[in-house]
Tab-separated table of C-alpha atoms in Angstrom:
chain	number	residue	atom	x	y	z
A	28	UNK	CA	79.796	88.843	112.766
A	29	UNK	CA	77.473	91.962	111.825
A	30	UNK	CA	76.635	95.182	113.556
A	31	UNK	CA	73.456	95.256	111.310
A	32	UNK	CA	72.290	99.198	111.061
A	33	UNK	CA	73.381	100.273	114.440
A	34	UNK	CA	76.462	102.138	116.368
A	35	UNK	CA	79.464	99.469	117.091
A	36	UNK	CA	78.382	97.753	121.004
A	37	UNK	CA	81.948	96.786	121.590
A	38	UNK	CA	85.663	97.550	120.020
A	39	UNK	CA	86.783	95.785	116.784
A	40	UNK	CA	89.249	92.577	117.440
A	41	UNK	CA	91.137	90.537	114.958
A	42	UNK	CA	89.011	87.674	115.449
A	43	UNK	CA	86.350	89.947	113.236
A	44	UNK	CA	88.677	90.584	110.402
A	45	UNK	CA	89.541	86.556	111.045
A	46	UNK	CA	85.473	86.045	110.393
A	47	UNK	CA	85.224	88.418	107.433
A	48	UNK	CA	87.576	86.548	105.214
A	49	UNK	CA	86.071	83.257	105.740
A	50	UNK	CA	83.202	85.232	104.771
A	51	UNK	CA	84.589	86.460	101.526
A	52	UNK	CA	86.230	82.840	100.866
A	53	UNK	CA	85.265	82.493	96.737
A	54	UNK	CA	84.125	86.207	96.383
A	55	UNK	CA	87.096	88.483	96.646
A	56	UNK	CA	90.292	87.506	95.496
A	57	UNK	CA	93.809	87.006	97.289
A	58	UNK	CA	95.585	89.992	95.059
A	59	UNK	CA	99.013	89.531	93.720
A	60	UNK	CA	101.761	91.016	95.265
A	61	UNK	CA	104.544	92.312	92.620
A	62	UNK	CA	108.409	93.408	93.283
A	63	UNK	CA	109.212	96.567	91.817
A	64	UNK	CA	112.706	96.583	91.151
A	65	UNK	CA	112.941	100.269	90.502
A	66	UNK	CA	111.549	101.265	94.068
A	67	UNK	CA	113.462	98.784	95.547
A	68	UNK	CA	116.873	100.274	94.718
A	69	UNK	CA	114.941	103.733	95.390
A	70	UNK	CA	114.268	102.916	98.734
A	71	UNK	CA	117.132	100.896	99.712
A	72	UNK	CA	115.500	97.554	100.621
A	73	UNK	CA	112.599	95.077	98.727
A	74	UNK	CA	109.731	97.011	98.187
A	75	UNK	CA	106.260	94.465	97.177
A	76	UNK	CA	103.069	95.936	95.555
A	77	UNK	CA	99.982	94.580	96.780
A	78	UNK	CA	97.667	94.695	93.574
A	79	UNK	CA	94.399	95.533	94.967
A	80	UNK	CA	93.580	97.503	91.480
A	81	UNK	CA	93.360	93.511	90.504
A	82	UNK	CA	90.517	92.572	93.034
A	83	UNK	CA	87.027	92.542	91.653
A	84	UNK	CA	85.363	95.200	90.522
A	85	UNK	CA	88.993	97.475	90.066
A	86	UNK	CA	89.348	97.908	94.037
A	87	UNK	CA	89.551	96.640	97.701
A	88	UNK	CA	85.773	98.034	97.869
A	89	UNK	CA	84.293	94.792	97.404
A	90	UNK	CA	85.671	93.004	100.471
A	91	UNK	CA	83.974	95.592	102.797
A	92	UNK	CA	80.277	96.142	100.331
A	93	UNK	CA	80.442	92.231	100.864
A	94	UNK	CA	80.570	91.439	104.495
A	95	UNK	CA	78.432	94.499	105.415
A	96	UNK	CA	75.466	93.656	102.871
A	97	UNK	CA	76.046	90.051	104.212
A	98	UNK	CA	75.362	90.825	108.066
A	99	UNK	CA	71.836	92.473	106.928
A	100	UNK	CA	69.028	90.760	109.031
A	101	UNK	CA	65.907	88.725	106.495
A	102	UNK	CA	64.208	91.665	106.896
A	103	UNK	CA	66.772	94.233	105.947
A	104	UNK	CA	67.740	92.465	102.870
A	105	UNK	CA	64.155	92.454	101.765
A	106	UNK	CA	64.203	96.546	101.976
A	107	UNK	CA	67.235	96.336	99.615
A	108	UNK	CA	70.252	98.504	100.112
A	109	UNK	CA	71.494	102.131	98.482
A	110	UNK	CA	74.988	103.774	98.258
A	111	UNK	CA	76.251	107.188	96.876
A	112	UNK	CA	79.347	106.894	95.078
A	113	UNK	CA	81.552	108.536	92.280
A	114	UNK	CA	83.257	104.692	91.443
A	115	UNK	CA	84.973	102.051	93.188
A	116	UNK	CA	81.858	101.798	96.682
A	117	UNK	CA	79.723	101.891	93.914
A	118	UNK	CA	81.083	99.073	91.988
A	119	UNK	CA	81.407	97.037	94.990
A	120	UNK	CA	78.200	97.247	96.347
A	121	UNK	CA	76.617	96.431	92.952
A	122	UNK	CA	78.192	93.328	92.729
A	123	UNK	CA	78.347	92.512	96.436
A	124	UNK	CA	74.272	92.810	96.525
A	125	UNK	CA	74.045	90.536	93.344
A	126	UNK	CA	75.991	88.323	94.440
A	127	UNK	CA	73.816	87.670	97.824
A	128	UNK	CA	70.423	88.650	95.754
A	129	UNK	CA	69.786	91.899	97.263
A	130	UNK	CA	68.172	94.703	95.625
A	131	UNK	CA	70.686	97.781	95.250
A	132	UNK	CA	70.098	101.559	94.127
A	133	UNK	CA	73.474	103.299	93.919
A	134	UNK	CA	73.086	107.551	93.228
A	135	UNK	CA	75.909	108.773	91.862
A	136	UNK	CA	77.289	112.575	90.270
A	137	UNK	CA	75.989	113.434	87.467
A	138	UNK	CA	79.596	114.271	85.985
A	139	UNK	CA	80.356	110.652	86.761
A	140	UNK	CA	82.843	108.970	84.490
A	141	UNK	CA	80.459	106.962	82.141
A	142	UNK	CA	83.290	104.030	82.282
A	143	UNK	CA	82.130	103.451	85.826
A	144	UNK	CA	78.569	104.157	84.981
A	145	UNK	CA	78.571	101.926	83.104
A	146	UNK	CA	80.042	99.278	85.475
A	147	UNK	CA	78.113	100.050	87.928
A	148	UNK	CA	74.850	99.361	86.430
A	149	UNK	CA	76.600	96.294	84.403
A	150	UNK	CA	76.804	94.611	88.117
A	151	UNK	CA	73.418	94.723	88.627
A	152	UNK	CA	72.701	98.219	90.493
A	153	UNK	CA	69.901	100.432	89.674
A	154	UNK	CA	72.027	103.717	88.947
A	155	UNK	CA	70.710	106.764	89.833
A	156	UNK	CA	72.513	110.198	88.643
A	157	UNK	CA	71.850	112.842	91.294
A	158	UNK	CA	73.694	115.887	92.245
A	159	UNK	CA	77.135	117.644	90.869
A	160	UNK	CA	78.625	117.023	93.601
A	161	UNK	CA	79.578	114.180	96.339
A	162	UNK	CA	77.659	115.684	98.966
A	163	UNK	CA	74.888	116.325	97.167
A	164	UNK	CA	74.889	112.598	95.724
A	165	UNK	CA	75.176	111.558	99.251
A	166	UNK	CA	71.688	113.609	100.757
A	167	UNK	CA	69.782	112.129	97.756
A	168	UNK	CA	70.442	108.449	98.863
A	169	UNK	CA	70.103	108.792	102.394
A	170	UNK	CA	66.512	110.776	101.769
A	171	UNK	CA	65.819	107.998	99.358
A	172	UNK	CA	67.279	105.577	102.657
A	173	UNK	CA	64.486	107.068	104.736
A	174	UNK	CA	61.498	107.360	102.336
A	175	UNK	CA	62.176	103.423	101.083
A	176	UNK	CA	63.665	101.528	104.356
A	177	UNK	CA	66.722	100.656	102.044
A	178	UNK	CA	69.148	100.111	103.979
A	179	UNK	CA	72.580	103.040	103.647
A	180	UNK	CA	75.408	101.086	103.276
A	181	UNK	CA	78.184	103.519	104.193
A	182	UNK	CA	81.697	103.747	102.069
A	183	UNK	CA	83.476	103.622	105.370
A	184	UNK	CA	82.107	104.421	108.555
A	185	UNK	CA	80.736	101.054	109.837
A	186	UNK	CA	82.499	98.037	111.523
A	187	UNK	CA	81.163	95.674	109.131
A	188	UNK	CA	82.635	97.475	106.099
A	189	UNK	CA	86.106	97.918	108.513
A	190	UNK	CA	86.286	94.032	109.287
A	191	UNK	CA	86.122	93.084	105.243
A	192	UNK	CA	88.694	96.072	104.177
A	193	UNK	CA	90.875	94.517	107.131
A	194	UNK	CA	91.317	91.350	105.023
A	195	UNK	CA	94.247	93.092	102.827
A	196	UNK	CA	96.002	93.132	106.268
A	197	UNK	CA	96.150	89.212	106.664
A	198	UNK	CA	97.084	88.825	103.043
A	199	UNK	CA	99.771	91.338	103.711
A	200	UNK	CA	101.345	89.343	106.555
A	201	UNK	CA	100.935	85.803	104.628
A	202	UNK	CA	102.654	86.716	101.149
A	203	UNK	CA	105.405	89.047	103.046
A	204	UNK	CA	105.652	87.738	106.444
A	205	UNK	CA	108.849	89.723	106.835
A	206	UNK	CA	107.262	93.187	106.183
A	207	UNK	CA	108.713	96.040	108.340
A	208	UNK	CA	106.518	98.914	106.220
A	209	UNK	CA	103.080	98.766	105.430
A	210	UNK	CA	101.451	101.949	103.464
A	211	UNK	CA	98.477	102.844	102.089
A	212	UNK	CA	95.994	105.464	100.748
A	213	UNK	CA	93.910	107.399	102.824
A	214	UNK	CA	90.455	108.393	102.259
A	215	UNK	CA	87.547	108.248	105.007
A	216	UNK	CA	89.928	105.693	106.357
A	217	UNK	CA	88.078	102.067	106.425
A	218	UNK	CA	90.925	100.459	104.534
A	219	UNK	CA	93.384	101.418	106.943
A	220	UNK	CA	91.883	101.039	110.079
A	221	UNK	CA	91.092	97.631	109.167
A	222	UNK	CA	94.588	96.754	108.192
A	223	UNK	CA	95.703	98.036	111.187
A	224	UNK	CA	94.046	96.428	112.864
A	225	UNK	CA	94.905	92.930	111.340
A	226	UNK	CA	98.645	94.293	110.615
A	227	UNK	CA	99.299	94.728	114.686
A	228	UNK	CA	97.118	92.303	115.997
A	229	UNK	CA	100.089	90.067	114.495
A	230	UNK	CA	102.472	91.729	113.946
A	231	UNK	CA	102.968	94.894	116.582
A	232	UNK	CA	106.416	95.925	114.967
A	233	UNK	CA	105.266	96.609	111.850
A	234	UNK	CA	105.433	100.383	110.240
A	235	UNK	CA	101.709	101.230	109.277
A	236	UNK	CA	101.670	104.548	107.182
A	237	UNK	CA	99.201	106.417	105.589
A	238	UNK	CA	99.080	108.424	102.592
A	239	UNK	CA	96.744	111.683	102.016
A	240	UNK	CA	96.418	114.051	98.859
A	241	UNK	CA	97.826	117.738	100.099
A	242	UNK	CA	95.018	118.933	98.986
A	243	UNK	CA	92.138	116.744	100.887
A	244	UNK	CA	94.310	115.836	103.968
A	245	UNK	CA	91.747	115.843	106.794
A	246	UNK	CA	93.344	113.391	108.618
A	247	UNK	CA	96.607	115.241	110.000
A	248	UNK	CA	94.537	118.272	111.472
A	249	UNK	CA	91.995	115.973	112.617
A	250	UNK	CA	94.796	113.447	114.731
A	251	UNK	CA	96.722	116.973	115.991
A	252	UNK	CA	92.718	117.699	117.324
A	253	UNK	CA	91.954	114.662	118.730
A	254	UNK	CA	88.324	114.357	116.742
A	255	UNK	CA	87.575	113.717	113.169
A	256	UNK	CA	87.529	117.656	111.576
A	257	UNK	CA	86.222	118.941	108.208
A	258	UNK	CA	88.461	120.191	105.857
A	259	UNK	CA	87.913	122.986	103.399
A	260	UNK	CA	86.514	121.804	99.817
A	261	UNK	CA	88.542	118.485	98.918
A	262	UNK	CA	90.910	119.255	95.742
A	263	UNK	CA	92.490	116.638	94.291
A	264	UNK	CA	92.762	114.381	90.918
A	265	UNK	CA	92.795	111.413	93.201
A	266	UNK	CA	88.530	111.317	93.755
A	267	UNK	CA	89.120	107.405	95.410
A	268	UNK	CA	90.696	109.541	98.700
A	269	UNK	CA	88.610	112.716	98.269
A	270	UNK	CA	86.677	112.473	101.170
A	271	UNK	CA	86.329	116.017	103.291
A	272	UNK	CA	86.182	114.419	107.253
A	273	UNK	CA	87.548	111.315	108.559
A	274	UNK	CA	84.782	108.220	109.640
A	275	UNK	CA	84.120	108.512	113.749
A	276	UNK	CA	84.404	104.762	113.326
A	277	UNK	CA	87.993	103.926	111.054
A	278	UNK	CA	89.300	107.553	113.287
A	279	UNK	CA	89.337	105.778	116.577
A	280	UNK	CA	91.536	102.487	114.792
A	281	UNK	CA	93.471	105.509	112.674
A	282	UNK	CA	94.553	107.357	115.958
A	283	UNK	CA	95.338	103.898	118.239
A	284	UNK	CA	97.339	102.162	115.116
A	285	UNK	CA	98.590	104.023	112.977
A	286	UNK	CA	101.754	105.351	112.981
A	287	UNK	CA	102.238	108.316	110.776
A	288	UNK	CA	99.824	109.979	108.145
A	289	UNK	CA	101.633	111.508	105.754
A	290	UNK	CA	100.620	113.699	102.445
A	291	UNK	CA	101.714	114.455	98.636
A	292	UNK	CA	101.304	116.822	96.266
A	293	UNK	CA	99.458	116.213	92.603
A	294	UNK	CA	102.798	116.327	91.184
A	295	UNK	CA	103.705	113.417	92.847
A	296	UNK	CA	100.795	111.436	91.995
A	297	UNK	CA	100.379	112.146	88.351
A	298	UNK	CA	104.685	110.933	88.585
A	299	UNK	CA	103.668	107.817	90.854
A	300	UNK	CA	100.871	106.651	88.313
A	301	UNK	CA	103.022	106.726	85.292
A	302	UNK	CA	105.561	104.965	87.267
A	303	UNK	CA	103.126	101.739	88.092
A	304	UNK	CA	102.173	101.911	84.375
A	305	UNK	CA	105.676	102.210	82.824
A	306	UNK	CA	107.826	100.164	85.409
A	307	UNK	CA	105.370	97.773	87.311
A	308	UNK	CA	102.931	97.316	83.801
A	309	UNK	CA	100.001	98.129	85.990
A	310	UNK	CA	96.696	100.926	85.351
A	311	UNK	CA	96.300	102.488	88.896
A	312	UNK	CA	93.938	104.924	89.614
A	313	UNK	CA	95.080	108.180	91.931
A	314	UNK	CA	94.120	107.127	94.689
A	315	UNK	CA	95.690	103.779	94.111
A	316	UNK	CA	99.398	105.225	93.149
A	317	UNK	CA	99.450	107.524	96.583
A	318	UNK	CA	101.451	104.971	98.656
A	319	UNK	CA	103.879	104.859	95.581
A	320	UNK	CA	103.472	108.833	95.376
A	321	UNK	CA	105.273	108.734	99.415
A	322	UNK	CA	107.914	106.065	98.455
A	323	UNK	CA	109.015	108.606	95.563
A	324	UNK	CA	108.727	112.009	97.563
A	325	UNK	CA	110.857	110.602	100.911
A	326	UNK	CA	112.228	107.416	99.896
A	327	UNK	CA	114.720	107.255	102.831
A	328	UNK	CA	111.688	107.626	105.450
A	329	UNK	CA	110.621	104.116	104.851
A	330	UNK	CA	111.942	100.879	106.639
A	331	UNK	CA	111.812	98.054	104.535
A	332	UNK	CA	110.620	95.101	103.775
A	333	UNK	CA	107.889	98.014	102.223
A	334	UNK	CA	104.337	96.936	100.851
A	335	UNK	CA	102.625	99.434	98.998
A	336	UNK	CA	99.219	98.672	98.444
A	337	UNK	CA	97.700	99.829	95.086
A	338	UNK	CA	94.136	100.265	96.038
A	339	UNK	CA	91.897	100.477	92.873
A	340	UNK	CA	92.667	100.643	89.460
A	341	UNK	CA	89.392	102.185	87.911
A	342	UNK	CA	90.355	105.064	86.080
A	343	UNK	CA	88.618	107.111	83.530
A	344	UNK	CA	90.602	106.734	80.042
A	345	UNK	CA	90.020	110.841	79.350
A	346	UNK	CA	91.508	111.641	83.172
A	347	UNK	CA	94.660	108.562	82.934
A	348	UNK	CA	94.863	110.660	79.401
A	349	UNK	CA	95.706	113.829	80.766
A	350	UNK	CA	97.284	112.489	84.414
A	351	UNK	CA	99.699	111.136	82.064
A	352	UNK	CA	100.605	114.036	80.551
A	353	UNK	CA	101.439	115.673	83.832
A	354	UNK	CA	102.997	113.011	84.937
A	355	UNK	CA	105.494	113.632	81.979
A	356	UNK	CA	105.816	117.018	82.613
A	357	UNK	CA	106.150	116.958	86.544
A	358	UNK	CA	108.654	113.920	85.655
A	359	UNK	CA	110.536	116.542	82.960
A	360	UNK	CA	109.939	114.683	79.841
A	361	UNK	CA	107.250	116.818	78.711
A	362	UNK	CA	108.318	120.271	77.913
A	363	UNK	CA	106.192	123.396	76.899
A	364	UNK	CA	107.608	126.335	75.170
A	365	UNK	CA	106.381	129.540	73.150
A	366	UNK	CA	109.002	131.124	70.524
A	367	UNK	CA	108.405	133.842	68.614
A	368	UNK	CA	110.016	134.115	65.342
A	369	UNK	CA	110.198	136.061	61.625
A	370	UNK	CA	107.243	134.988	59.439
A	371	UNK	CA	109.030	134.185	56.752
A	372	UNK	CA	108.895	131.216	54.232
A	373	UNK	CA	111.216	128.736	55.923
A	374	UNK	CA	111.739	130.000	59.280
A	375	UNK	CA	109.253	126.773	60.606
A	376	UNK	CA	111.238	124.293	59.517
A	377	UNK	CA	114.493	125.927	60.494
A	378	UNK	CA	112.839	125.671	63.981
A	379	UNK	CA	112.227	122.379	63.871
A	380	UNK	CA	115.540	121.555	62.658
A	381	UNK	CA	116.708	122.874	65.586
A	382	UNK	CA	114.603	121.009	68.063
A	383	UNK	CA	115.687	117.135	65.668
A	384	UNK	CA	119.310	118.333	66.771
A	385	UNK	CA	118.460	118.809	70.253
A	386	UNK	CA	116.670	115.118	69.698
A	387	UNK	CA	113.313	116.647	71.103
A	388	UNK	CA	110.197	114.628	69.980
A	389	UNK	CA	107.774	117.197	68.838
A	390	UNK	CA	103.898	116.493	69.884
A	391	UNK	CA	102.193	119.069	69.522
A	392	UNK	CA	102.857	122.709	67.535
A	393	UNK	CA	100.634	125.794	67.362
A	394	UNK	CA	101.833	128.635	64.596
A	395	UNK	CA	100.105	131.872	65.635
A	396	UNK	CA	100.239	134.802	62.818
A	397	UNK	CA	97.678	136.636	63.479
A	398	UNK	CA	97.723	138.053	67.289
A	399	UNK	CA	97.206	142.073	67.216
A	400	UNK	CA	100.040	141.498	70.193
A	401	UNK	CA	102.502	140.255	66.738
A	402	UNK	CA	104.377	142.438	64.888
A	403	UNK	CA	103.809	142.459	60.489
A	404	UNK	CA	106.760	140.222	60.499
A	405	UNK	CA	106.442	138.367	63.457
A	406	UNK	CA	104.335	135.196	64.408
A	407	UNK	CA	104.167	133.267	67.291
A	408	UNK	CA	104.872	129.294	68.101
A	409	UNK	CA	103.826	127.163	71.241
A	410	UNK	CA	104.985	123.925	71.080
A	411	UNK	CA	104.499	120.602	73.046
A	412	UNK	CA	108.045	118.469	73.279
A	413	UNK	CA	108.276	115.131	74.716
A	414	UNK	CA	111.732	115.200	76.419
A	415	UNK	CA	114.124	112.610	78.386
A	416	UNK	CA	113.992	114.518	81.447
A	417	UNK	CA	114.992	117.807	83.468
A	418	UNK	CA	118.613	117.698	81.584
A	419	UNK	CA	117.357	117.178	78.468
A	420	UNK	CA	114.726	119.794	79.051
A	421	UNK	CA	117.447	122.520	79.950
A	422	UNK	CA	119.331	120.908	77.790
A	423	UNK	CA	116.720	121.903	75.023
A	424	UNK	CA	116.109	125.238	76.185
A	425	UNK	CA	119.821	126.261	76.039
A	426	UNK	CA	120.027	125.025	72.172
A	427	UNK	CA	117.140	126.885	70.763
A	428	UNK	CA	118.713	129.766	72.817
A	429	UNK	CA	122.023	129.522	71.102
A	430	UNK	CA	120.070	129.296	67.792
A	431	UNK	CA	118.847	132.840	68.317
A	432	UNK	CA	115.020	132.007	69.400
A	433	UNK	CA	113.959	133.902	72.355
A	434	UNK	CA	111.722	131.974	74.969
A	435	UNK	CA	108.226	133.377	75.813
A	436	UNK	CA	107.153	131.021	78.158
């Protein structure tokens, strides 16, 4: 099954998604799928993690690389075959091509994360940094496409790449054949059109939702118009679903199968991430924690049996540093205060005194004397307090008030 380099000549059917995973029989992996207790009793029924952040290469991105690089004719496999990518396409299309012994170039941003630079070029691809941006990235392979014959292979817009994503459907259906919910991340849209696909081929009942960042949602305007739109400059932490306009391709499956695209904030994320590292043990990216970002924002909304599928796990150690953070802070347990107080011998470790009582876990402190904004006798504190949630926070707040500290900010 292969469209090779050309437009689609007739619609995608299950049987294709059937002939992809024989295809990727002994390359990709049949991914676990985990209980979480804690969203279970969130949500009100069993709620099942499908652990695509465990496939190969850190995401689902293999499965579609593979069976599109696969389809290439003798001839196109000879010219070799380039992607643009920040991560995860990247990665997949490195090791999908070395796998089947074809050439690959991959151009990616210049303020790439050297983690998956490094990857990258560690699965065989010639790496190429181009551009500060996506787009830009993405004009310098396709003009390198054109000048060397190589052949594009597209992060989502192509059958081929559709038909392998599609594959996380029929696992889906086999480990949790009584599945009522199915939802998912959101980017371009190849993994979910391809699930869809498989998901109501089978099973025509089933819930298939879809889950955007607020701030690179494309998909909702673009299903209210009827035709993929372009949204405004993508802004989001989640780069694995920052894509600016749906595929033409994955928009047709989106807007026949799927039932509801839905969106969440940053908040929400950076909360959903440390909530698959604290309570599930797993390191998912963004991108990957949006489906467990929904569950958390509108946990009634959701039918169960729910599976949640964590789509990539390749995060940069510097950005899970300070998503974590946030996460703490949207979550309440990380509190952020300025004081100002007497400079006077003593009056620091009164302070903190006061914050051991209120059993606040100081990390960080910053003792300011020296502002022209500060008094002679005055200096200035900001501290960072790990806390044990909004209560706690207020909780916090209210004792250093009663101490006599005024609150800045």
């Amino acid at each position: 099954m292969s469209f090779g380099t050309s437009r689609p000549t007739r619609p995608l059917i299950l049987d294709d998604i059937r002939g992809a995973r024989k295809m990727l029989s002994g390359v990709a992996r049949m991914t676990a799928m985990e209980g979480s207790r804690y969203l279970t009793g969130l949500v009100g029924s069993p709620v099942h993690l499908k652990c695509e952040n465990l496939q190969r290469t850190g995401s689902f991105k293999l499965r579609g690389a593979y069976v599109r690089i696969a389809g290439l004719s003798p001839e196109e496999r000879a010219a070799g075959v380039v992607a643009a990518s920040a991560g995860n396409h990247a990665q997949g299309v490195a090791l999908a091509s070395t796998l089947l012994g074809v050439r690959s170039t991959v151009f990616m941003p210049v303020g790439a994360p050297l983690p998956k630079v490094a990857a990258t070029r560690d699965y065989g691809a010639d790496v190429r940094l181009r551009g500060q941006v996506v787009d830009e990235t993405l004009a310098a392979a396709q003009e390198y496409a054109h000048d060397t014959g190589a052949v594009f292979i597209h992060p989502f817009d192509h059958p081929d790449i559709i038909a392998g994503q599609g594959t996380v459907g029929l696992e889906i259906l086999e480990q949790c054949p009584e599945v009522r919910t199915v939802v998912v991340g959101v980017g371009g849209g190849g993994l979910i059109a391809g699930l869809a696909l498989a998901v109501k081929a089978v099973r025509p009942d089933v819930r298939v939702v879809g889950v955007q960042a607020e701030g690179a949602a494309a998909y909702p305007p673009s299903l209210a118009a009827g035709r993929p739109l372009v949204v405004g400059e993508p802004q989001t932490m989640a780069d694995g679903i920052k894509v600016g306009r749906p595929g033409d391709v994955p928009f047709q499956l989106v807007q026949e199968l799927v039932d509801e695209v839905r969106t969440v904030t940053e908040d929400e994320l950076s909360s959903a991430l440390l909530l698959c590292l604290e309570r599930a043990k797993l390191v998912v990216e963004p991108a990957g924690a949006s489906p467990v970002a929904a569950l958390l924002s509108d946990p009634g909304a959701f039918r169960g049996p729910v599976v949640a599928v964590l789509s990539g796990g390749n995060v940069d150690p510097v950005l899970m540093q300070r998503i974590l953070r946030h996460g703490m802070a949207a979550g309440g347990r990380y509190l952020s205060l300025r004081l100002r107080l007497t400079d006077r011998p003593g009056a620091l470790a009164t302070l903190l005194q006061a914050l051991s009582a209120a059993d606040a876990n100081v990390l960080d402190i910053s003792h300011v004397r020296t502002d022209p904004r500060l008094g002679v006798t005055e200096a200035d504190v900001e501290l960072h307090l790990e806390t044990k949630g909004p209560a706690h926070c207020a909780q916090v707040a209210a004792a250093l008030r009663e101490a006599g500290y005024t609150i800045l900010g």
